[in-house]
PDB file of C-alpha atoms in Angstrom:
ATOM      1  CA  UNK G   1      24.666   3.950  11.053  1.00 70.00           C
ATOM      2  CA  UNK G   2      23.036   0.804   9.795  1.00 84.00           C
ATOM      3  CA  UNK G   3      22.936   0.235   6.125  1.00 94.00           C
ATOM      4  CA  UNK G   4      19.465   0.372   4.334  1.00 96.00           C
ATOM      5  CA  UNK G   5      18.115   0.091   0.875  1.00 96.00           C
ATOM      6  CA  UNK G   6      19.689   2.368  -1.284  1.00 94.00           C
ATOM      7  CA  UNK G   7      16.032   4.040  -1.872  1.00 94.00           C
ATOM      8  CA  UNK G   8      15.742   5.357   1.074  1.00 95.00           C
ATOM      9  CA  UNK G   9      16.576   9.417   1.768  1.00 93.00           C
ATOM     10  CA  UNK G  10      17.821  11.139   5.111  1.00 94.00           C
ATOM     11  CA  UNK G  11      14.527  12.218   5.755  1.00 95.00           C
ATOM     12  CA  UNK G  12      14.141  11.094   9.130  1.00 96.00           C
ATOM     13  CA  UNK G  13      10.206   9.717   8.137  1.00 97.00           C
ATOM     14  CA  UNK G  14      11.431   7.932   5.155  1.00 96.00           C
ATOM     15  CA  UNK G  15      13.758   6.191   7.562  1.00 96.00           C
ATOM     16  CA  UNK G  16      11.668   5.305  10.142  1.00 97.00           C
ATOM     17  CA  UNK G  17       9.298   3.803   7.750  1.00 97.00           C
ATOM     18  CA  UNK G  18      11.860   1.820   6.225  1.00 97.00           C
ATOM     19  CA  UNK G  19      12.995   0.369   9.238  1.00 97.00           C
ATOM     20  CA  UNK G  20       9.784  -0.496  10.655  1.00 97.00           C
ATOM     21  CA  UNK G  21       7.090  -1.161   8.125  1.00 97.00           C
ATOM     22  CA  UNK G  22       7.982  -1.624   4.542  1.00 97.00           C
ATOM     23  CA  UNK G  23       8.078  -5.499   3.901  1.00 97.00           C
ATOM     24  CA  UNK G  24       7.117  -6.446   7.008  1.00 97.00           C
ATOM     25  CA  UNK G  25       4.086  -9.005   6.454  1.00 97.00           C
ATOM     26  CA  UNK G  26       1.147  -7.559   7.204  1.00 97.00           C
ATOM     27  CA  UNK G  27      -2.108  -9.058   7.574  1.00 97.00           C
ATOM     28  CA  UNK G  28      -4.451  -7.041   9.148  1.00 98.00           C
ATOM     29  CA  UNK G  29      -7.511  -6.503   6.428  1.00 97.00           C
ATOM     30  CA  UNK G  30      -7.452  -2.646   7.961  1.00 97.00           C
ATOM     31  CA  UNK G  31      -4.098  -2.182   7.201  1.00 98.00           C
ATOM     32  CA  UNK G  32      -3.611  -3.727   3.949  1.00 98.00           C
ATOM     33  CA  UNK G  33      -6.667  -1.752   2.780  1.00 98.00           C
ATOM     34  CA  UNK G  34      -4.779   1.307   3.724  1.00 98.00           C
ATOM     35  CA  UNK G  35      -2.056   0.685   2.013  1.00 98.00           C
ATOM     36  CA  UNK G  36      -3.911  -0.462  -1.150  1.00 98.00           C
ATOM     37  CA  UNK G  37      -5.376   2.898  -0.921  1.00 98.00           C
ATOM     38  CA  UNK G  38      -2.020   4.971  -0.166  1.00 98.00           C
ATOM     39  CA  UNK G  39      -0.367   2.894  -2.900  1.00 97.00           C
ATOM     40  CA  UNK G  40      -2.690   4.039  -5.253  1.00 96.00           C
ATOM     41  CA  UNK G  41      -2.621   7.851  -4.275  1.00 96.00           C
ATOM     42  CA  UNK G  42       1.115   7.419  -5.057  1.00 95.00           C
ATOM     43  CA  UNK G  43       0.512   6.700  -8.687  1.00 93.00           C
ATOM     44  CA  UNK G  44       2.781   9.460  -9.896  1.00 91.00           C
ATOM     45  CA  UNK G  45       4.564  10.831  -7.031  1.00 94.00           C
ATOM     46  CA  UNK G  46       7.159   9.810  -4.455  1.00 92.00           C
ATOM     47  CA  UNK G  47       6.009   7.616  -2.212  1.00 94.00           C
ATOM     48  CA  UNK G  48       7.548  10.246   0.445  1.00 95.00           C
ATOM     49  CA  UNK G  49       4.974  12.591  -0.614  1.00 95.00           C
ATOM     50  CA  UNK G  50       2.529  10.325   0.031  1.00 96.00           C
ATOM     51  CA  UNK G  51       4.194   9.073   3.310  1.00 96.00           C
ATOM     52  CA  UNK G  52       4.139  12.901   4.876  1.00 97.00           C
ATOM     53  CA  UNK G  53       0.609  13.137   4.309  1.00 97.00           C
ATOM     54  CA  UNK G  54      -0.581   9.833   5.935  1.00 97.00           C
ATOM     55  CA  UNK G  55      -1.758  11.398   9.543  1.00 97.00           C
ATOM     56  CA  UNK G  56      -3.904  13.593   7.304  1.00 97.00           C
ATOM     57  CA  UNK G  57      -5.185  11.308   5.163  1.00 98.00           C
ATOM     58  CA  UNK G  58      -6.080   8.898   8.064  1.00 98.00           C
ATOM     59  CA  UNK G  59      -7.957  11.987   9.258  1.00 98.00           C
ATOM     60  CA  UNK G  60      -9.712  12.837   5.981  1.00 98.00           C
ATOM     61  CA  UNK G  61     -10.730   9.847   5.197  1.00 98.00           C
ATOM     62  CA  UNK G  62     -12.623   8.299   8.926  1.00 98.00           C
ATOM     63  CA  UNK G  63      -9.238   5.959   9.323  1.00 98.00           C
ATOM     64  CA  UNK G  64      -9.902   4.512   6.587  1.00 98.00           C
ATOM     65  CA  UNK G  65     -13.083   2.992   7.914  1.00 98.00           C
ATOM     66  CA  UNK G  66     -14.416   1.303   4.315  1.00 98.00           C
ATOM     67  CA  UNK G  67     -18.367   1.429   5.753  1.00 98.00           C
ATOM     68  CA  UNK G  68     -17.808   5.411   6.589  1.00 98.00           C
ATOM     69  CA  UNK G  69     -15.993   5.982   2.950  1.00 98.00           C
ATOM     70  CA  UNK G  70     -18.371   3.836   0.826  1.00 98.00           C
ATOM     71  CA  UNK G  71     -21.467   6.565   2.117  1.00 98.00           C
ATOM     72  CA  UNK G  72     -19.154   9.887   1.511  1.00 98.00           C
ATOM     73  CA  UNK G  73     -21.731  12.279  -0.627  1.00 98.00           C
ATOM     74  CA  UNK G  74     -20.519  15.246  -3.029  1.00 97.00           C
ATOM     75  CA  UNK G  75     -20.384  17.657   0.371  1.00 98.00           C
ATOM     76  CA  UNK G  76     -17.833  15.169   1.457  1.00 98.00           C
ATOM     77  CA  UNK G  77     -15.830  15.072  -1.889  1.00 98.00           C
ATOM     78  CA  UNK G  78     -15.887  18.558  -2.243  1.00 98.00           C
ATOM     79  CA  UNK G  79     -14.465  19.127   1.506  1.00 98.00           C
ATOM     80  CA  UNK G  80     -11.419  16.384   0.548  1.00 98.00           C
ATOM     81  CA  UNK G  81     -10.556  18.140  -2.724  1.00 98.00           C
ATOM     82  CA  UNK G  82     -10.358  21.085  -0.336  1.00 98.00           C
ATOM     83  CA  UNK G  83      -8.066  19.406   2.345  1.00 97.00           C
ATOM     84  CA  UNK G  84      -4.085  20.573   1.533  1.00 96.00           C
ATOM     85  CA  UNK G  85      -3.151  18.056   3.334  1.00 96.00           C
ATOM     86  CA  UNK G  86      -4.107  15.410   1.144  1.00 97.00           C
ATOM     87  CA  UNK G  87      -3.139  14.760  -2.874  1.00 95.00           C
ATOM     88  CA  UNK G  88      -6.186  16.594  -4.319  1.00 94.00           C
ATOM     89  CA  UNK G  89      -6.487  14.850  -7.335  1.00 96.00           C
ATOM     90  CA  UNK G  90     -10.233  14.308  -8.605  1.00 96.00           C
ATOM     91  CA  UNK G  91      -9.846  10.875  -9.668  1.00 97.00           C
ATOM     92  CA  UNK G  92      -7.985   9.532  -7.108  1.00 97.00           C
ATOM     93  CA  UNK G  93     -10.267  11.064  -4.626  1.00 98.00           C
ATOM     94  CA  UNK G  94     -13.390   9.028  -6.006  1.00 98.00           C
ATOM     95  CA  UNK G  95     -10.983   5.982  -6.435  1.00 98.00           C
ATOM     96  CA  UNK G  96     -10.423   5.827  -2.539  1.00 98.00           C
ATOM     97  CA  UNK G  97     -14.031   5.753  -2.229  1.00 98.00           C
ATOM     98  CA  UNK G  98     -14.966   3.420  -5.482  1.00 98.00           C
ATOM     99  CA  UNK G  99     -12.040   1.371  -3.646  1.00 98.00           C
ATOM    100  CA  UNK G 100     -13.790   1.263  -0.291  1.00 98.00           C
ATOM    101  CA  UNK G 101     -17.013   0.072  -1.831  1.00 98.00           C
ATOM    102  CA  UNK G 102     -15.037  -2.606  -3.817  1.00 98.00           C
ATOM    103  CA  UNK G 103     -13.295  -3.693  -0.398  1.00 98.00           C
ATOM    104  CA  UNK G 104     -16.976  -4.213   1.155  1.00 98.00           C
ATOM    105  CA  UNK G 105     -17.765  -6.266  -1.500  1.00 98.00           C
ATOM    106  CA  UNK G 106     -14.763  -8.240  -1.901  1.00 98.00           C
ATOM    107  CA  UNK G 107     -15.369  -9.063   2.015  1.00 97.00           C
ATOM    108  CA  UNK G 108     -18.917  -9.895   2.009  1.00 97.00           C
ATOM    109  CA  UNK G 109     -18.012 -12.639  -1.053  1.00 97.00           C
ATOM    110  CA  UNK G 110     -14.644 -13.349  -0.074  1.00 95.00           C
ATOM    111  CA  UNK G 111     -15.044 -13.790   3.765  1.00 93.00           C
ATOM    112  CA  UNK G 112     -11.196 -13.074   4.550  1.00 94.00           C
ATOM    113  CA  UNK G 113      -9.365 -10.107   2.359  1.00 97.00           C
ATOM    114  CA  UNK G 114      -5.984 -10.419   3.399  1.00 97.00           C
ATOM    115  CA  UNK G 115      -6.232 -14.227   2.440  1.00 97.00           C
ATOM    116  CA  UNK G 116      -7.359 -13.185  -0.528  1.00 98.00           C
ATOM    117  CA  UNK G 117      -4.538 -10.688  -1.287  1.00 98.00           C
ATOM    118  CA  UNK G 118      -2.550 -13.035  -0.075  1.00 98.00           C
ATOM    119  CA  UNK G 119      -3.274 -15.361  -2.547  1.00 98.00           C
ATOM    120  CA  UNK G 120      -1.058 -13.819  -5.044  1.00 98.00           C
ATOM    121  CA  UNK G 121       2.098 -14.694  -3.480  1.00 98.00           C
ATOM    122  CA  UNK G 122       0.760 -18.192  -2.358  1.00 97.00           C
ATOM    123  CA  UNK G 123      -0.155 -17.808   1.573  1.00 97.00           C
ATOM    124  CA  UNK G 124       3.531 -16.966   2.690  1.00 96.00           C
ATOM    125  CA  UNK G 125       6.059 -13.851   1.354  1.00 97.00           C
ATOM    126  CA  UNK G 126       8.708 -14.075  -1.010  1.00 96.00           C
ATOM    127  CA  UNK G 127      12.140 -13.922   0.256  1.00 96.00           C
ATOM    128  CA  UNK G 128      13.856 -12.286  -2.812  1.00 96.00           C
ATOM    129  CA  UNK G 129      17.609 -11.852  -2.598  1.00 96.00           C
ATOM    130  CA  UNK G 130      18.398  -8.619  -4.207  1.00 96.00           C
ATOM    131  CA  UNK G 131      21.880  -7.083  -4.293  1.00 96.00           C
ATOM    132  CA  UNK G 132      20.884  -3.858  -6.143  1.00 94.00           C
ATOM    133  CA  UNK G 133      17.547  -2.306  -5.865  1.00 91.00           C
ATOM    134  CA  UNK G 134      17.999  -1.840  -9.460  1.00 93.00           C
ATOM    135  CA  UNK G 135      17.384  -6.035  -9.453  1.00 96.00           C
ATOM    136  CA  UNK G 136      13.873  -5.531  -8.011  1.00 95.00           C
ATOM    137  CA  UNK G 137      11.095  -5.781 -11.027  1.00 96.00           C
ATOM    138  CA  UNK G 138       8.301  -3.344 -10.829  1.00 96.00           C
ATOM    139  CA  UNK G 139       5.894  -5.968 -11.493  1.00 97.00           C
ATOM    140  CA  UNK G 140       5.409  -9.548 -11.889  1.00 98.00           C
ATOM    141  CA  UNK G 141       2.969 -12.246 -13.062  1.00 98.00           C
ATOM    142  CA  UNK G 142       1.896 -12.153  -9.427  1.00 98.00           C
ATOM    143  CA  UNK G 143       1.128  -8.425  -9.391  1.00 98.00           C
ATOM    144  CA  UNK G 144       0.141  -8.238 -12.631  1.00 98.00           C
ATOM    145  CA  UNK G 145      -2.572 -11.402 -11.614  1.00 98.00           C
ATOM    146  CA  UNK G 146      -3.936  -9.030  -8.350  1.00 98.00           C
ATOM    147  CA  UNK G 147      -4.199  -5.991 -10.776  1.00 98.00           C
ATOM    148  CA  UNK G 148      -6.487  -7.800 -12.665  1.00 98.00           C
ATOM    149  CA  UNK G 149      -8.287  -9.839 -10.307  1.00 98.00           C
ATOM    150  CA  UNK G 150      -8.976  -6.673  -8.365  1.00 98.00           C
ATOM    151  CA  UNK G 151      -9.918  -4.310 -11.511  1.00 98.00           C
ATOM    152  CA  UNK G 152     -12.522  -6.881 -12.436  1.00 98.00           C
ATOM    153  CA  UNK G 153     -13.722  -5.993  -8.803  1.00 98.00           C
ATOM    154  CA  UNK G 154     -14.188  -2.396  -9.368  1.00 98.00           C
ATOM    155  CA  UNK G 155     -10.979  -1.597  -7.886  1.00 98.00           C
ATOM    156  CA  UNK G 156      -9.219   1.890  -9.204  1.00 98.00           C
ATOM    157  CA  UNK G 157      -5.939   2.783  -9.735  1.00 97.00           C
ATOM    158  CA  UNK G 158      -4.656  -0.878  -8.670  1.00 98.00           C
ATOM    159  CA  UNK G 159      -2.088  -1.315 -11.872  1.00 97.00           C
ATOM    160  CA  UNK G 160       0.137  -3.645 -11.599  1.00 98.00           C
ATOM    161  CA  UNK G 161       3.168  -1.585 -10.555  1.00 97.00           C
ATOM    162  CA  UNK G 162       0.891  -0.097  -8.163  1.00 97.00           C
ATOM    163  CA  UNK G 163       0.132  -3.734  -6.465  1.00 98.00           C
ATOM    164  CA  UNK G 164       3.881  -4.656  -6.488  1.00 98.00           C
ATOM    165  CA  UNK G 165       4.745  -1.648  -4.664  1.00 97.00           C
ATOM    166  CA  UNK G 166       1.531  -3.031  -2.680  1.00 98.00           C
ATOM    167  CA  UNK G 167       2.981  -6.325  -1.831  1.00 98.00           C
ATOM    168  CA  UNK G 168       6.238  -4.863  -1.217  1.00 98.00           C
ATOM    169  CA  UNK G 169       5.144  -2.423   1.179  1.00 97.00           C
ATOM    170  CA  UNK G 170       2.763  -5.260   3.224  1.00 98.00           C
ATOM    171  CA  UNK G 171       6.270  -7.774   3.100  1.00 97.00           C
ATOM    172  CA  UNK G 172       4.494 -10.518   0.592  1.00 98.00           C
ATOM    173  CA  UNK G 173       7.617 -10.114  -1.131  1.00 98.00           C
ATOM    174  CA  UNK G 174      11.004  -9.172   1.342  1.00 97.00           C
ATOM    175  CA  UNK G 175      12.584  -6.358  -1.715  1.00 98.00           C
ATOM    176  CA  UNK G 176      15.174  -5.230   1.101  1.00 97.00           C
ATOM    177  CA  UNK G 177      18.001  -5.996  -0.675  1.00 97.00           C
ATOM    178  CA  UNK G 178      21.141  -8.231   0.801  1.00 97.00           C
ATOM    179  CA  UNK G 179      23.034  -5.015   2.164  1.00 97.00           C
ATOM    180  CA  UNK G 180      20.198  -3.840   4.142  1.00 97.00           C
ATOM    181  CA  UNK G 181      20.021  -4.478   7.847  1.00 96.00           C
ATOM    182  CA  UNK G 182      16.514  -5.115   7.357  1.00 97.00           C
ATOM    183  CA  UNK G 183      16.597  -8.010   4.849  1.00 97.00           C
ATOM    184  CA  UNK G 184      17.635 -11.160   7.374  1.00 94.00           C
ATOM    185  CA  UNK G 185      15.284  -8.895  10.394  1.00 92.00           C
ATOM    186  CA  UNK G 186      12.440  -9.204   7.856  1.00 93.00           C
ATOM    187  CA  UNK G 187      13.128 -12.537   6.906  1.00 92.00           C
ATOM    188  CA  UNK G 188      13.092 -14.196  10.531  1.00 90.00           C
ATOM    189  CA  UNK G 189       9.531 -12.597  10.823  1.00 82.00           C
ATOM    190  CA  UNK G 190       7.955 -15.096   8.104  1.00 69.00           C
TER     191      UNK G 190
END
């Protein structure tokens, strides 16, 4: 059995994500928005809570399709807060949408979004060199930067522990820590 960030459970999900996603770069505008979104639905839960419900909330919200989101009218809002499947939290609800109108935006004036997310970290990720995930901050001047940059945007629920888990999760910063057979794999990708 290979050895992984101490963070990670048994659950067979959690592992799968850990072994194939989290801190890989990613650079696909689609994606990162995603995340950015799922990040922010996390804000006071597990991130394997969040995790289990991603099929659904692909589903609920039109993939994630910022255009679709950005026109979703009170019928549409009432029929999410509905859904089981997905965190039915009122705020966070009209954040995914406030978010998706905010993402239009920051496209139309920024031209390329994952450049501009990007930006935080400097173009390339951070290859951090953790023994203990106990080492790994929960923000930095970087994160704490994008939280701002992106509030003043509109963005919601884009703190700045919420955008460090972002960049960890989209690999602009490799938090596997030295242990984990993931850290060098994730490293060779950059």
């Amino acid at each position: 059995m290979p050895c992984r960030c101490a963070w990670v459970s048994d659950d067979p999900l959690y592992q799968h994500y850990h072994d194939t996603e989290w801190g890989v770069p990613l650079r696909d505008p689609a994606r990162l928005f995603e995340f950015l979104l799922l990040e922010g639905a996390q804000a006071g839960l597990s991130w394997i809570t969040v995790l289990k419900k991603r099929e659904t909330y692909r589903l609920a919200f039109d993939q994630f399709d910022p255009h679709r989101m950005a026109a979703y009218d009170e019928a549409k809002v009432a029929s999410l807060l509905a859904d089981p499947g997905i965190v039915r939290n009122r705020l966070k609800v009209a954040a995914f949408i406030q978010n998706a109108r905010a993402w239009l935006q920051l496209c139309e004036e920024e031209g390329d979004a994952a450049a501009y997310l990007w930006q935080f970290v400097g173009g390339a990720p951070w290859q951090n060199r953790w023994a203990s995930i106990a080492e790994a901050p929960t923000r930095t001047a970087e994160s704490d930067a994008m939280s701002k940059a992106l509030a003043k945007r509109g963005f919601k629920f884009v703190g700045s522990t919420i955008c460090y888990a972002f960049m960890q999760a989209t690999g602009m910063v490799n938090d596997h820590t030295t242990d984990c057979f993931r850290h060098a794999e994730v490293a060779a990708t950059t």
